[in-house]
PDB file of C-alpha atoms in Angstrom:
ATOM      1  CA  MET A   1      42.280 -27.511  18.397  1.00  0.00           C
ATOM      2  CA  LEU A   2      39.634 -28.847  20.772  1.00  0.00           C
ATOM      3  CA  ALA A   3      37.314 -26.535  22.532  1.00  0.00           C
ATOM      4  CA  GLU A   4      35.329 -26.897  25.461  1.00  0.00           C
ATOM      5  CA  VAL A   5      31.536 -25.293  25.261  1.00  0.00           C
ATOM      6  CA  ARG A   6      29.606 -24.193  28.062  1.00  0.00           C
ATOM      7  CA  GLU A   7      25.851 -22.855  27.645  1.00  0.00           C
ATOM      8  CA  HIS A   8      24.568 -19.791  30.032  1.00  0.00           C
ATOM      9  CA  ALA A   9      21.329 -18.261  29.119  1.00  0.00           C
ATOM     10  CA  GLY A  10      20.585 -19.252  25.634  1.00  0.00           C
ATOM     11  CA  ARG A  11      24.120 -18.730  24.658  1.00  0.00           C
ATOM     12  CA  HIS A  12      27.042 -21.024  23.869  1.00  0.00           C
ATOM     13  CA  TYR A  13      30.676 -19.761  24.747  1.00  0.00           C
ATOM     14  CA  ALA A  14      34.115 -21.680  23.908  1.00  0.00           C
ATOM     15  CA  VAL A  15      37.346 -21.881  25.686  1.00  0.00           C
ATOM     16  CA  GLN A  16      40.367 -23.069  23.217  1.00  0.00           C
ATOM     17  CA  PHE A  17      43.855 -23.646  24.123  1.00  0.00           C
ATOM     18  CA  HIS A  18      46.705 -23.491  21.710  1.00  0.00           C
ATOM     19  CA  TYR A  19      50.652 -22.783  21.413  1.00  0.00           C
ATOM     20  CA  ALA A  20      50.915 -19.222  20.184  1.00  0.00           C
ATOM     21  CA  LEU A  21      54.695 -19.605  18.918  1.00  0.00           C
ATOM     22  CA  PRO A  22      55.582 -15.654  18.133  1.00  0.00           C
ATOM     23  CA  ASP A  23      54.698 -15.291  21.963  1.00  0.00           C
ATOM     24  CA  ASN A  24      56.151 -18.447  23.548  1.00  0.00           C
ATOM     25  CA  SER A  25      53.137 -18.731  25.531  1.00  0.00           C
ATOM     26  CA  TRP A  26      50.103 -20.866  25.702  1.00  0.00           C
ATOM     27  CA  ALA A  27      47.013 -18.900  24.573  1.00  0.00           C
ATOM     28  CA  VAL A  28      43.317 -19.738  26.204  1.00  0.00           C
ATOM     29  CA  GLU A  29      40.924 -18.137  24.269  1.00  0.00           C
ATOM     30  CA  LEU A  30      37.366 -17.300  24.861  1.00  0.00           C
ATOM     31  CA  SER A  31      34.733 -16.772  22.316  1.00  0.00           C
ATOM     32  CA  GLU A  32      31.030 -17.460  21.679  1.00  0.00           C
ATOM     33  CA  ALA A  33      30.214 -20.805  19.808  1.00  0.00           C
ATOM     34  CA  ALA A  34      28.032 -20.962  16.693  1.00  0.00           C
ATOM     35  CA  PRO A  35      26.148 -24.351  16.004  1.00  0.00           C
ATOM     36  CA  ALA A  36      28.138 -27.012  14.052  1.00  0.00           C
ATOM     37  CA  PRO A  37      27.126 -27.891  10.368  1.00  0.00           C
ATOM     38  CA  ALA A  38      23.643 -29.856  10.213  1.00  0.00           C
ATOM     39  CA  ALA A  39      25.533 -31.962   8.197  1.00  0.00           C
ATOM     40  CA  TRP A  40      27.846 -32.973  11.455  1.00  0.00           C
ATOM     41  CA  ALA A  41      24.701 -34.236  13.273  1.00  0.00           C
ATOM     42  CA  GLU A  42      25.027 -37.645  11.511  1.00  0.00           C
ATOM     43  CA  THR A  43      28.438 -37.875  12.710  1.00  0.00           C
ATOM     44  CA  PRO A  44      28.857 -39.776  16.213  1.00  0.00           C
ATOM     45  CA  ASP A  45      30.957 -37.576  18.747  1.00  0.00           C
ATOM     46  CA  ALA A  46      30.927 -34.789  16.335  1.00  0.00           C
ATOM     47  CA  ALA A  47      30.817 -31.120  18.164  1.00  0.00           C
ATOM     48  CA  THR A  48      27.504 -29.266  18.271  1.00  0.00           C
ATOM     49  CA  HIS A  49      29.352 -26.022  18.525  1.00  0.00           C
ATOM     50  CA  LEU A  50      32.275 -24.285  16.864  1.00  0.00           C
ATOM     51  CA  PRO A  51      34.257 -21.480  18.319  1.00  0.00           C
ATOM     52  CA  GLY A  52      34.212 -17.981  16.898  1.00  0.00           C
ATOM     53  CA  PRO A  53      36.363 -15.510  17.109  1.00  0.00           C
ATOM     54  CA  ALA A  54      38.117 -14.881  20.385  1.00  0.00           C
ATOM     55  CA  PHE A  55      37.089 -11.874  22.418  1.00  0.00           C
ATOM     56  CA  LEU A  56      39.256 -12.632  25.268  1.00  0.00           C
ATOM     57  CA  VAL A  57      42.773 -14.447  25.017  1.00  0.00           C
ATOM     58  CA  ALA A  58      45.059 -15.027  28.374  1.00  0.00           C
ATOM     59  CA  LEU A  59      48.700 -15.372  27.437  1.00  0.00           C
ATOM     60  CA  ILE A  60      50.752 -17.654  29.695  1.00  0.00           C
ATOM     61  CA  PRO A  61      54.513 -17.765  29.227  1.00  0.00           C
ATOM     62  CA  ASP A  62      56.034 -21.202  29.710  1.00  0.00           C
ATOM     63  CA  GLU A  63      59.593 -20.418  28.658  1.00  0.00           C
ATOM     64  CA  ASP A  64      60.142 -17.285  31.104  1.00  0.00           C
ATOM     65  CA  PRO A  65      59.417 -17.676  34.952  1.00  0.00           C
ATOM     66  CA  ALA A  66      59.857 -14.158  35.318  1.00  0.00           C
ATOM     67  CA  ALA A  67      57.151 -13.416  32.608  1.00  0.00           C
ATOM     68  CA  GLU A  68      53.444 -12.450  34.032  1.00  0.00           C
ATOM     69  CA  PRO A  69      50.603 -13.920  32.218  1.00  0.00           C
ATOM     70  CA  THR A  70      48.470 -11.453  30.761  1.00  0.00           C
ATOM     71  CA  VAL A  71      44.745 -11.268  29.242  1.00  0.00           C
ATOM     72  CA  CYS A  72      44.054  -9.405  25.690  1.00  0.00           C
ATOM     73  CA  VAL A  73      40.606  -7.943  24.802  1.00  0.00           C
ATOM     74  CA  TYR A  74      40.034  -8.180  21.062  1.00  0.00           C
ATOM     75  CA  GLY A  75      37.355  -7.227  18.404  1.00  0.00           C
ATOM     76  CA  PRO A  76      35.824  -4.022  17.585  1.00  0.00           C
ATOM     77  CA  ALA A  77      32.070  -4.967  18.958  1.00  0.00           C
ATOM     78  CA  GLU A  78      31.234  -4.908  22.341  1.00  0.00           C
ATOM     79  CA  HIS A  79      30.910  -8.060  24.196  1.00  0.00           C
ATOM     80  CA  VAL A  80      28.745  -8.491  27.482  1.00  0.00           C
ATOM     81  CA  ILE A  81      30.432 -11.598  29.371  1.00  0.00           C
ATOM     82  CA  PRO A  82      28.100 -13.235  32.155  1.00  0.00           C
ATOM     83  CA  TYR A  83      29.959 -13.623  35.534  1.00  0.00           C
ATOM     84  CA  GLU A  84      29.568 -17.613  35.426  1.00  0.00           C
ATOM     85  CA  ILE A  85      31.408 -17.454  32.195  1.00  0.00           C
ATOM     86  CA  MET A  86      34.241 -15.158  32.995  1.00  0.00           C
ATOM     87  CA  ARG A  87      34.854 -17.279  36.112  1.00  0.00           C
ATOM     88  CA  TRP A  88      35.035 -20.369  33.691  1.00  0.00           C
ATOM     89  CA  PHE A  89      37.283 -18.834  31.478  1.00  0.00           C
ATOM     90  CA  MET A  90      39.626 -17.386  34.507  1.00  0.00           C
ATOM     91  CA  GLU A  91      39.485 -20.870  36.262  1.00  0.00           C
ATOM     92  CA  GLN A  92      40.915 -22.397  32.865  1.00  0.00           C
ATOM     93  CA  VAL A  93      43.593 -19.690  32.914  1.00  0.00           C
ATOM     94  CA  ALA A  94      44.473 -20.284  36.112  1.00  0.00           C
ATOM     95  CA  ASP A  95      44.869 -24.213  35.700  1.00  0.00           C
ATOM     96  CA  GLN A  96      47.281 -23.123  32.821  1.00  0.00           C
ATOM     97  CA  VAL A  97      49.282 -20.718  34.797  1.00  0.00           C
ATOM     98  CA  GLU A  98      49.599 -23.466  37.277  1.00  0.00           C
ATOM     99  CA  ARG A  99      50.867 -26.059  34.807  1.00  0.00           C
ATOM    100  CA  CYS A 100      53.223 -23.762  33.493  1.00  0.00           C
ATOM    101  CA  ARG A 101      54.518 -23.028  36.576  1.00  0.00           C
ATOM    102  CA  SER A 102      55.191 -26.401  37.810  1.00  0.00           C
ATOM    103  CA  GLY A 103      56.694 -26.954  34.304  1.00  0.00           C
ATOM    104  CA  PHE A 104      59.209 -24.440  35.344  1.00  0.00           C
ATOM    105  CA  LYS A 105      59.600 -26.214  38.817  1.00  0.00           C
ATOM    106  CA  ARG A 106      60.473 -29.256  37.458  1.00  0.00           C
ATOM    107  CA  SER A 107      62.890 -28.163  34.830  1.00  0.00           C
ATOM    108  CA  GLU A 108      64.659 -26.248  37.630  1.00  0.00           C
ATOM    109  CA  PRO A 109      68.265 -27.987  38.129  1.00  0.00           C
ATOM    110  CA  GLU A 110      68.156 -29.173  41.885  1.00  0.00           C
ATOM    111  CA  ALA A 111      70.806 -27.437  44.294  1.00  0.00           C
ATOM    112  CA  PRO A 112      72.820 -30.076  45.741  1.00  0.00           C
ATOM    113  CA  GLU A 113      72.159 -31.198  49.373  1.00  0.00           C
ATOM    114  CA  PRO A 114      75.013 -29.711  51.772  1.00  0.00           C
ATOM    115  CA  THR A 115      77.416 -32.087  52.821  1.00  0.00           C
ATOM    116  CA  PRO A 116      77.395 -32.590  56.366  1.00  0.00           C
ATOM    117  CA  PRO A 117      80.657 -31.920  58.141  1.00  0.00           C
ATOM    118  CA  GLY A 118      82.813 -35.266  58.517  1.00  0.00           C
ATOM    119  CA  PRO A 119      85.747 -35.934  60.926  1.00  0.00           C
ATOM    120  CA  GLY A 120      88.725 -33.778  60.192  1.00  0.00           C
ATOM    121  CA  PRO A 121      92.075 -34.767  58.633  1.00  0.00           C
TER     122      PRO A 121
END
């Protein structure tokens, strides 16, 4: 799973996407990110930070167009989420909702176009 990492006020946050099979939904997770192992510094294009345990998870159903996306809060510890990070996370969620909903539209069978009345017998 690849993660997008963003820094805010000296802290790093990660958003990652994966498919949650039991929920038949895409999951978009927000977590704090920790520095990657120092040994990775020698590897070109290696991640500098890795996601930690998710504390916010948005579930976006992709099989039932009537099912609403939800956001779940996890963890025993209190998390303070800066406004800019919350906006970034919700923009990622909104983009995923749009992708799933456009997928619903593409998979729906198109209604046949009405046949114009023709000359009678």
